[in-house]
Tab-separated table of N, CA and C in Angstrom:
chain	number	residue	atom	x	y	z
A	1	MET	N	5.030	-0.479	-7.839
A	1	MET	CA	3.948	0.003	-7.019
A	1	MET	C	3.858	1.524	-7.129
A	2	THR	N	2.974	2.102	-6.404
A	2	THR	CA	2.733	3.533	-6.445
A	2	THR	C	3.626	4.242	-5.444
A	3	THR	N	4.214	5.343	-5.878
A	3	THR	CA	5.020	6.172	-5.002
A	3	THR	C	4.475	7.583	-5.070
A	4	ILE	N	4.312	8.204	-3.926
A	4	ILE	CA	3.849	9.585	-3.872
A	4	ILE	C	5.009	10.447	-3.409
A	5	ASN	N	5.408	11.397	-4.237
A	5	ASN	CA	6.477	12.313	-3.882
A	5	ASN	C	5.901	13.705	-3.733
A	6	ILE	N	6.312	14.391	-2.686
A	6	ILE	CA	5.887	15.766	-2.457
A	6	ILE	C	7.123	16.646	-2.518
A	7	GLU	N	7.102	17.621	-3.410
A	7	GLU	CA	8.213	18.549	-3.515
A	7	GLU	C	7.724	19.933	-3.133
A	8	VAL	N	8.480	20.574	-2.275
A	8	VAL	CA	8.129	21.917	-1.830
A	8	VAL	C	9.127	22.879	-2.458
A	9	GLU	N	8.621	23.819	-3.246
A	9	GLU	CA	9.505	24.812	-3.867
A	9	GLU	C	9.957	25.810	-2.816
A	10	GLY	N	11.204	26.216	-2.921
A	10	GLY	CA	11.746	27.179	-1.974
A	10	GLY	C	12.118	26.555	-0.640
A	11	LEU	N	12.212	25.240	-0.602
A	11	LEU	CA	12.503	24.551	0.658
A	11	LEU	C	13.908	24.885	1.164
A	12	ASP	N	14.857	25.108	0.262
A	12	ASP	CA	16.220	25.420	0.695
A	12	ASP	C	16.269	26.729	1.487
A	13	LYS	N	15.565	27.759	0.989
A	13	LYS	CA	15.524	29.034	1.715
A	13	LYS	C	14.839	28.858	3.062
A	14	LEU	N	13.741	28.111	3.047
A	14	LEU	CA	12.988	27.887	4.274
A	14	LEU	C	13.805	27.070	5.271
A	15	ARG	N	14.539	26.086	4.780
A	15	ARG	CA	15.343	25.225	5.645
A	15	ARG	C	16.427	26.024	6.365
A	16	LYS	N	16.957	27.051	5.701
A	16	LYS	CA	17.967	27.895	6.347
A	16	LYS	C	17.367	28.648	7.532
A	17	LYS	N	16.087	29.032	7.412
A	17	LYS	CA	15.417	29.761	8.485
A	17	LYS	C	14.938	28.836	9.607
A	18	LEU	N	14.582	27.612	9.244
A	18	LEU	CA	14.000	26.692	10.221
A	18	LEU	C	15.067	25.829	10.875
A	19	SER	N	14.888	25.599	12.134
A	19	SER	CA	15.703	24.574	12.776
A	19	SER	C	14.906	23.278	12.695
A	20	PRO	N	15.581	22.144	12.653
A	20	PRO	CA	14.847	20.868	12.569
A	20	PRO	C	13.842	20.699	13.704
A	21	ARG	N	14.127	21.265	14.833
A	21	ARG	CA	13.227	21.190	15.974
A	21	ARG	C	11.850	21.767	15.643
A	22	THR	N	11.820	22.733	14.736
A	22	THR	CA	10.575	23.418	14.406
A	22	THR	C	9.623	22.532	13.605
A	23	TYR	N	10.153	21.731	12.709
A	23	TYR	CA	9.279	20.993	11.795
A	23	TYR	C	9.325	19.480	11.937
A	24	GLU	N	10.329	18.916	12.583
A	24	GLU	CA	10.477	17.459	12.611
A	24	GLU	C	9.283	16.745	13.234
A	25	LYS	N	8.790	17.245	14.360
A	25	LYS	CA	7.687	16.565	15.033
A	25	LYS	C	6.409	16.605	14.181
A	26	ALA	N	6.129	17.750	13.574
A	26	ALA	CA	4.926	17.885	12.747
A	26	ALA	C	4.989	16.975	11.524
A	27	VAL	N	6.150	16.903	10.885
A	27	VAL	CA	6.296	16.057	9.704
A	27	VAL	C	6.246	14.579	10.102
A	28	ALA	N	6.868	14.224	11.221
A	28	ALA	CA	6.832	12.832	11.686
A	28	ALA	C	5.395	12.409	12.007
A	29	THR	N	4.630	13.297	12.620
A	29	THR	CA	3.227	12.998	12.908
A	29	THR	C	2.440	12.817	11.623
A	30	MET	N	2.712	13.661	10.624
A	30	MET	CA	2.029	13.542	9.339
A	30	MET	C	2.377	12.208	8.669
A	31	MET	N	3.625	11.787	8.743
A	31	MET	CA	4.026	10.510	8.156
A	31	MET	C	3.345	9.340	8.867
A	32	GLU	N	3.193	9.426	10.171
A	32	GLU	CA	2.475	8.388	10.911
A	32	GLU	C	1.009	8.327	10.468
A	33	ASP	N	0.393	9.503	10.302
A	33	ASP	CA	-0.995	9.550	9.834
A	33	ASP	C	-1.132	8.946	8.435
A	34	ILE	N	-0.173	9.251	7.567
A	34	ILE	CA	-0.180	8.698	6.212
A	34	ILE	C	-0.093	7.173	6.268
A	35	ALA	N	0.799	6.669	7.106
A	35	ALA	CA	0.960	5.212	7.227
A	35	ALA	C	-0.313	4.561	7.760
A	36	ILE	N	-0.947	5.193	8.724
A	36	ILE	CA	-2.179	4.633	9.300
A	36	ILE	C	-3.290	4.585	8.270
A	37	VAL	N	-3.485	5.683	7.543
A	37	VAL	CA	-4.543	5.738	6.522
A	37	VAL	C	-4.273	4.708	5.426
A	38	GLY	N	-3.038	4.635	4.963
A	38	GLY	CA	-2.695	3.700	3.904
A	38	GLY	C	-2.851	2.246	4.331
A	39	GLU	N	-2.354	1.903	5.504
A	39	GLU	CA	-2.457	0.523	5.979
A	39	GLU	C	-3.913	0.123	6.193
A	40	ARG	N	-4.689	0.999	6.810
A	40	ARG	CA	-6.096	0.695	7.071
A	40	ARG	C	-6.864	0.474	5.763
A	41	THR	N	-6.654	1.347	4.799
A	41	THR	CA	-7.362	1.229	3.524
A	41	THR	C	-6.934	-0.030	2.765
A	42	ALA	N	-5.642	-0.311	2.727
A	42	ALA	CA	-5.162	-1.505	2.027
A	42	ALA	C	-5.729	-2.771	2.666
A	43	LYS	N	-5.775	-2.810	3.992
A	43	LYS	CA	-6.320	-3.989	4.669
A	43	LYS	C	-7.815	-4.140	4.410
A	44	GLN	N	-8.532	-3.024	4.376
A	44	GLN	CA	-9.971	-3.089	4.112
A	44	GLN	C	-10.253	-3.564	2.698
A	45	ARG	N	-9.420	-3.163	1.737
A	45	ARG	CA	-9.674	-3.468	0.332
A	45	ARG	C	-9.017	-4.759	-0.148
A	46	ALA	N	-8.143	-5.361	0.650
A	46	ALA	CA	-7.470	-6.595	0.236
A	46	ALA	C	-8.480	-7.733	0.153
A	47	PRO	N	-8.407	-8.551	-0.898
A	47	PRO	CA	-9.325	-9.687	-0.996
A	47	PRO	C	-9.043	-10.695	0.119
A	48	ARG	N	-10.095	-11.356	0.584
A	48	ARG	CA	-9.955	-12.275	1.704
A	48	ARG	C	-10.339	-13.683	1.275
A	49	ASP	N	-9.379	-14.560	1.313
A	49	ASP	CA	-9.675	-15.983	1.165
A	49	ASP	C	-9.298	-16.626	2.495
A	50	THR	N	-8.014	-16.588	2.810
A	50	THR	CA	-7.582	-17.073	4.120
A	50	THR	C	-7.342	-15.923	5.079
A	51	GLY	N	-7.235	-14.710	4.574
A	51	GLY	CA	-6.926	-13.551	5.398
A	51	GLY	C	-5.430	-13.308	5.525
A	52	ALA	N	-4.622	-14.164	4.904
A	52	ALA	CA	-3.165	-14.020	5.008
A	52	ALA	C	-2.678	-12.726	4.356
A	53	LEU	N	-3.272	-12.353	3.229
A	53	LEU	CA	-2.856	-11.127	2.548
A	53	LEU	C	-3.154	-9.918	3.426
A	54	LYS	N	-4.328	-9.883	4.005
A	54	LYS	CA	-4.702	-8.773	4.888
A	54	LYS	C	-3.750	-8.691	6.082
A	55	ARG	N	-3.422	-9.836	6.667
A	55	ARG	CA	-2.520	-9.845	7.824
A	55	ARG	C	-1.096	-9.465	7.457
A	56	SER	N	-0.726	-9.640	6.188
A	56	SER	CA	0.650	-9.352	5.779
A	56	SER	C	0.893	-7.878	5.461
A	57	ILE	N	-0.149	-7.082	5.426
A	57	ILE	CA	0.007	-5.661	5.091
A	57	ILE	C	0.438	-4.906	6.343
A	58	HIS	N	1.552	-4.214	6.233
A	58	HIS	CA	2.115	-3.463	7.353
A	58	HIS	C	2.524	-2.073	6.873
A	59	SER	N	2.781	-1.206	7.825
A	59	SER	CA	3.277	0.122	7.488
A	59	SER	C	4.507	0.420	8.328
A	60	ASP	N	5.317	1.314	7.806
A	60	ASP	CA	6.541	1.728	8.473
A	60	ASP	C	6.620	3.245	8.334
A	61	ALA	N	6.473	3.942	9.437
A	61	ALA	CA	6.544	5.404	9.412
A	61	ALA	C	7.851	5.842	10.047
A	62	ARG	N	8.564	6.665	9.343
A	62	ARG	CA	9.816	7.251	9.839
A	62	ARG	C	9.631	8.757	9.848
A	63	PRO	N	10.535	9.484	10.433
A	63	PRO	CA	10.325	10.938	10.530
A	63	PRO	C	10.107	11.649	9.191
A	64	MET	N	10.710	11.156	8.127
A	64	MET	CA	10.560	11.832	6.842
A	64	MET	C	10.006	10.942	5.740
A	65	SER	N	9.479	9.765	6.088
A	65	SER	CA	8.915	8.885	5.064
A	65	SER	C	7.901	7.927	5.690
A	66	ALA	N	7.056	7.393	4.840
A	66	ALA	CA	6.083	6.387	5.265
A	66	ALA	C	6.002	5.349	4.160
A	67	ARG	N	5.804	4.097	4.563
A	67	ARG	CA	5.773	3.001	3.599
A	67	ARG	C	4.693	2.011	4.014
A	68	ILE	N	3.905	1.562	3.051
A	68	ILE	CA	2.891	0.532	3.277
A	68	ILE	C	3.280	-0.630	2.363
A	69	PHE	N	3.354	-1.846	2.901
A	69	PHE	CA	3.875	-2.956	2.129
A	69	PHE	C	3.312	-4.290	2.593
A	70	SER	N	3.500	-5.298	1.739
A	70	SER	CA	3.197	-6.686	2.067
A	70	SER	C	4.410	-7.507	1.672
A	71	ASN	N	4.780	-8.473	2.498
A	71	ASN	CA	5.940	-9.296	2.180
A	71	ASN	C	5.549	-10.632	1.541
A	72	LEU	N	4.283	-10.814	1.206
A	72	LEU	CA	3.865	-12.056	0.549
A	72	LEU	C	4.249	-12.024	-0.924
A	73	ASN	N	4.686	-13.177	-1.440
A	73	ASN	CA	5.126	-13.226	-2.832
A	73	ASN	C	3.973	-13.090	-3.824
A	74	TYR	N	2.739	-13.332	-3.402
A	74	TYR	CA	1.624	-13.211	-4.346
A	74	TYR	C	0.871	-11.888	-4.205
A	75	ALA	N	1.371	-10.977	-3.389
A	75	ALA	CA	0.694	-9.689	-3.213
A	75	ALA	C	0.685	-8.871	-4.509
A	76	VAL	N	1.784	-8.861	-5.231
A	76	VAL	CA	1.856	-8.074	-6.475
A	76	VAL	C	0.920	-8.642	-7.540
A	77	PRO	N	0.909	-9.974	-7.801
A	77	PRO	CA	-0.061	-10.471	-8.786
A	77	PRO	C	-1.516	-10.216	-8.393
A	78	VAL	N	-1.819	-10.259	-7.106
A	78	VAL	CA	-3.192	-9.966	-6.678
A	78	VAL	C	-3.493	-8.489	-6.914
A	79	GLU	N	-2.518	-7.634	-6.655
A	79	GLU	CA	-2.702	-6.191	-6.838
A	79	GLU	C	-2.927	-5.837	-8.306
A	80	VAL	N	-2.043	-6.267	-9.189
A	80	VAL	CA	-2.096	-5.827	-10.586
A	80	VAL	C	-2.775	-6.817	-11.515
A	81	GLY	N	-3.023	-8.044	-11.056
A	81	GLY	CA	-3.671	-9.034	-11.893
A	81	GLY	C	-2.679	-9.780	-12.758
A	82	ARG	N	-3.226	-10.483	-13.719
A	82	ARG	CA	-2.400	-11.296	-14.614
A	82	ARG	C	-3.026	-11.200	-15.996
A	83	GLY	N	-2.215	-10.935	-16.998
A	83	GLY	CA	-2.717	-10.744	-18.351
A	83	GLY	C	-3.200	-12.023	-19.012
A	84	LYS	N	-3.947	-11.862	-20.080
A	84	LYS	CA	-4.443	-13.001	-20.859
A	84	LYS	C	-3.303	-13.631	-21.646
A	85	ASN	N	-3.480	-14.928	-21.934
A	85	ASN	CA	-2.550	-15.680	-22.774
A	85	ASN	C	-1.110	-15.608	-22.282
A	86	LYS	N	-0.948	-15.726	-20.993
A	86	LYS	CA	0.379	-15.787	-20.376
A	86	LYS	C	0.641	-17.222	-19.954
A	87	ARG	N	1.833	-17.467	-19.518
A	87	ARG	CA	2.163	-18.796	-19.022
A	87	ARG	C	1.299	-19.100	-17.803
A	88	MET	N	0.787	-20.299	-17.710
A	88	MET	CA	-0.090	-20.645	-16.591
A	88	MET	C	0.730	-20.803	-15.315
A	89	PRO	N	0.113	-20.528	-14.166
A	89	PRO	CA	0.823	-20.734	-12.913
A	89	PRO	C	1.019	-22.229	-12.660
A	90	PRO	N	1.985	-22.600	-11.827
A	90	PRO	CA	2.166	-24.020	-11.519
A	90	PRO	C	0.906	-24.565	-10.834
A	91	PRO	N	0.370	-25.671	-11.295
A	91	PRO	CA	-0.876	-26.201	-10.716
A	91	PRO	C	-0.801	-26.491	-9.224
A	92	HIS	N	0.363	-26.892	-8.731
A	92	HIS	CA	0.456	-27.252	-7.308
A	92	HIS	C	0.204	-26.071	-6.374
A	93	VAL	N	0.395	-24.836	-6.841
A	93	VAL	CA	0.149	-23.690	-5.964
A	93	VAL	C	-1.348	-23.445	-5.746
A	94	LEU	N	-2.179	-24.094	-6.530
A	94	LEU	CA	-3.626	-23.916	-6.420
A	94	LEU	C	-4.298	-24.954	-5.520
A	95	HIS	N	-3.549	-25.932	-5.033
A	95	HIS	CA	-4.147	-27.007	-4.239
A	95	HIS	C	-4.875	-26.493	-2.998
A	96	GLY	N	-4.268	-25.577	-2.268
A	96	GLY	CA	-4.918	-25.033	-1.073
A	96	GLY	C	-6.215	-24.318	-1.413
A	97	TRP	N	-6.191	-23.513	-2.464
A	97	TRP	CA	-7.393	-22.780	-2.883
A	97	TRP	C	-8.493	-23.762	-3.290
A	98	LEU	N	-8.136	-24.783	-4.040
A	98	LEU	CA	-9.120	-25.781	-4.476
A	98	LEU	C	-9.740	-26.502	-3.273
A	99	ARG	N	-8.908	-26.862	-2.304
A	99	ARG	CA	-9.407	-27.546	-1.113
A	99	ARG	C	-10.370	-26.650	-0.332
A	100	ARG	N	-10.011	-25.379	-0.156
A	100	ARG	CA	-10.873	-24.452	0.591
A	100	ARG	C	-12.199	-24.198	-0.107
A	101	HIS	N	-12.224	-24.332	-1.409
A	101	HIS	CA	-13.443	-24.060	-2.173
A	101	HIS	C	-14.181	-25.325	-2.604
A	102	GLY	N	-13.814	-26.454	-2.020
A	102	GLY	CA	-14.538	-27.693	-2.252
A	102	GLY	C	-14.361	-28.300	-3.635
A	103	LYS	N	-13.280	-27.985	-4.300
A	103	LYS	CA	-13.011	-28.521	-5.636
A	103	LYS	C	-12.021	-29.678	-5.512
A	104	PRO	N	-12.064	-30.637	-6.423
A	104	PRO	CA	-11.109	-31.753	-6.362
A	104	PRO	C	-9.699	-31.298	-6.755
A	105	GLN	N	-8.696	-31.921	-6.164
A	105	GLN	CA	-7.301	-31.579	-6.463
A	105	GLN	C	-6.962	-31.851	-7.923
A	106	SER	N	-7.689	-32.759	-8.540
A	106	SER	CA	-7.435	-33.089	-9.948
A	106	SER	C	-7.770	-31.923	-10.878
A	107	ALA	N	-8.496	-30.937	-10.400
A	107	ALA	CA	-8.871	-29.783	-11.225
A	107	ALA	C	-7.773	-28.726	-11.269
A	108	ALA	N	-6.664	-28.947	-10.570
A	108	ALA	CA	-5.598	-27.940	-10.493
A	108	ALA	C	-5.065	-27.557	-11.870
A	109	TYR	N	-4.814	-28.542	-12.724
A	109	TYR	CA	-4.283	-28.243	-14.052
A	109	TYR	C	-5.280	-27.447	-14.883
A	110	VAL	N	-6.543	-27.809	-14.819
A	110	VAL	CA	-7.581	-27.130	-15.605
A	110	VAL	C	-7.711	-25.673	-15.149
A	111	VAL	N	-7.702	-25.452	-13.843
A	111	VAL	CA	-7.817	-24.088	-13.317
A	111	VAL	C	-6.576	-23.279	-13.684
A	112	ALA	N	-5.389	-23.874	-13.550
A	112	ALA	CA	-4.149	-23.172	-13.902
A	112	ALA	C	-4.142	-22.799	-15.385
A	113	ARG	N	-4.599	-23.706	-16.231
A	113	ARG	CA	-4.649	-23.422	-17.669
A	113	ARG	C	-5.638	-22.289	-17.956
A	114	ALA	N	-6.778	-22.293	-17.273
A	114	ALA	CA	-7.763	-21.223	-17.460
A	114	ALA	C	-7.197	-19.879	-17.015
A	115	ILE	N	-6.454	-19.869	-15.920
A	115	ILE	CA	-5.818	-18.622	-15.463
A	115	ILE	C	-4.831	-18.139	-16.507
A	116	GLY	N	-4.054	-19.053	-17.076
A	116	GLY	CA	-3.098	-18.675	-18.115
A	116	GLY	C	-3.779	-18.099	-19.339
A	117	ARG	N	-4.908	-18.674	-19.723
A	117	ARG	CA	-5.613	-18.204	-20.918
A	117	ARG	C	-6.395	-16.918	-20.678
A	118	ARG	N	-7.153	-16.884	-19.581
A	118	ARG	CA	-8.061	-15.749	-19.329
A	118	ARG	C	-7.429	-14.607	-18.539
A	119	GLY	N	-6.434	-14.928	-17.734
A	119	GLY	CA	-5.855	-13.925	-16.859
A	119	GLY	C	-6.718	-13.736	-15.609
A	120	ILE	N	-6.315	-12.815	-14.783
A	120	ILE	CA	-7.036	-12.513	-13.544
A	120	ILE	C	-7.080	-10.993	-13.387
A	121	LYS	N	-8.228	-10.471	-12.974
A	121	LYS	CA	-8.356	-9.034	-12.727
A	121	LYS	C	-7.503	-8.645	-11.521
A	122	GLY	N	-6.932	-7.460	-11.584
A	122	GLY	CA	-6.225	-6.919	-10.435
A	122	GLY	C	-7.220	-6.449	-9.387
A	123	ARG	N	-6.850	-6.522	-8.135
A	123	ARG	CA	-7.731	-6.085	-7.045
A	123	ARG	C	-7.420	-4.664	-6.599
A	124	PHE	N	-6.240	-4.170	-6.874
A	124	PHE	CA	-5.830	-2.771	-6.663
A	124	PHE	C	-6.094	-2.257	-5.248
A	125	PHE	N	-5.797	-3.077	-4.254
A	125	PHE	CA	-5.973	-2.655	-2.864
A	125	PHE	C	-4.911	-1.638	-2.451
A	126	MET	N	-3.698	-1.739	-2.979
A	126	MET	CA	-2.653	-0.748	-2.671
A	126	MET	C	-2.914	0.557	-3.424
A	127	LYS	N	-3.466	0.472	-4.608
A	127	LYS	CA	-3.835	1.684	-5.347
A	127	LYS	C	-4.927	2.427	-4.585
A	128	ALA	N	-5.863	1.683	-4.009
A	128	ALA	CA	-6.912	2.306	-3.201
A	128	ALA	C	-6.298	2.999	-1.987
A	129	ALA	N	-5.274	2.403	-1.408
A	129	ALA	CA	-4.589	3.031	-0.271
A	129	ALA	C	-3.909	4.331	-0.710
A	130	ALA	N	-3.253	4.299	-1.865
A	130	ALA	CA	-2.603	5.514	-2.379
A	130	ALA	C	-3.638	6.596	-2.675
A	131	ASP	N	-4.782	6.210	-3.227
A	131	ASP	CA	-5.848	7.183	-3.501
A	131	ASP	C	-6.392	7.791	-2.205
A	132	ALA	N	-6.545	6.967	-1.164
A	132	ALA	CA	-7.032	7.471	0.125
A	132	ALA	C	-6.034	8.455	0.722
A	133	ILE	N	-4.751	8.151	0.570
A	133	ILE	CA	-3.711	9.065	1.078
A	133	ILE	C	-3.764	10.378	0.304
A	134	ARG	N	-3.869	10.284	-1.022
A	134	ARG	CA	-3.946	11.518	-1.833
A	134	ARG	C	-5.158	12.369	-1.445
A	135	PHE	N	-6.268	11.710	-1.125
A	135	PHE	CA	-7.478	12.430	-0.750
A	135	PHE	C	-7.293	13.143	0.598
A	136	LYS	N	-6.659	12.494	1.553
A	136	LYS	CA	-6.505	13.062	2.889
A	136	LYS	C	-5.262	13.931	3.035
A	137	LEU	N	-4.348	13.865	2.077
A	137	LEU	CA	-3.080	14.580	2.190
A	137	LEU	C	-3.230	16.088	2.371
A	138	PRO	N	-4.102	16.776	1.646
A	138	PRO	CA	-4.203	18.230	1.863
A	138	PRO	C	-4.541	18.603	3.306
A	139	SER	N	-5.457	17.874	3.931
A	139	SER	CA	-5.790	18.191	5.325
A	139	SER	C	-4.635	17.846	6.256
A	140	MET	N	-3.899	16.783	5.951
A	140	MET	CA	-2.740	16.416	6.773
A	140	MET	C	-1.643	17.477	6.668
A	141	VAL	N	-1.395	17.953	5.444
A	141	VAL	CA	-0.381	18.995	5.238
A	141	VAL	C	-0.804	20.281	5.933
A	142	LYS	N	-2.091	20.605	5.867
A	142	LYS	CA	-2.592	21.815	6.513
A	142	LYS	C	-2.381	21.742	8.026
A	143	ARG	N	-2.683	20.562	8.608
A	143	ARG	CA	-2.489	20.385	10.044
A	143	ARG	C	-1.004	20.490	10.410
A	144	ALA	N	-0.133	19.860	9.598
A	144	ALA	CA	1.306	19.916	9.857
A	144	ALA	C	1.824	21.340	9.726
A	145	SER	N	1.361	22.070	8.714
A	145	SER	CA	1.819	23.457	8.552
A	145	SER	C	1.332	24.326	9.703
A	146	GLY	N	0.127	24.040	10.214
A	146	GLY	CA	-0.358	24.774	11.386
A	146	GLY	C	0.494	24.508	12.615
A	147	ASP	N	0.891	23.250	12.796
A	147	ASP	CA	1.773	22.911	13.918
A	147	ASP	C	3.133	23.587	13.782
A	148	ILE	N	3.651	23.629	12.563
A	148	ILE	CA	4.945	24.292	12.331
A	148	ILE	C	4.818	25.785	12.581
A	149	ALA	N	3.701	26.386	12.150
A	149	ALA	CA	3.491	27.829	12.373
A	149	ALA	C	3.420	28.139	13.865
A	150	LYS	N	2.775	27.282	14.657
A	150	LYS	CA	2.711	27.495	16.104
A	150	LYS	C	4.113	27.452	16.718
A	151	ARG	N	4.913	26.475	16.286
A	151	ARG	CA	6.271	26.368	16.828
A	151	ARG	C	7.130	27.542	16.379
A	152	TRP	N	6.916	27.996	15.144
A	152	TRP	CA	7.710	29.103	14.605
A	152	TRP	C	7.441	30.384	15.408
A	153	SER	N	6.186	30.594	15.785
A	153	SER	CA	5.833	31.841	16.465
A	153	SER	C	6.315	31.878	17.923
A	154	ARG	N	6.741	30.745	18.442
A	154	ARG	CA	7.245	30.726	19.826
A	154	ARG	C	8.590	31.376	19.966
């Protein structure tokens, strides 16, 4: 999946001057904002058949990190897709989809074979979340740096 790393040059010198009290709250707030933006965007962009994928997307914000994730086993194939001429998926996993779309259960093998031959496009809902975070990150960093500057001047 996508990982966004932010490195600040000269952080060691700055860390010696700063007490954790000065920056921890601002950075924790920024991480919460990142998690909210990422989770909201991923949920909006996730494909909806039963809505299970959308409901499985969660975020975890900690003081120095944020994570957006899904614990469903098919989230990664939906995100990145499936290449052409690969092994077909097991037909029995398609029974629910076939039933919801009014297709006979006997078509499971044919659909699985077609997926194996043609592949499936990726939906890139997590990539969209990462892009939304990258777009909003400069304003979030600016707000956090302003909060740190206010605390520093006290």
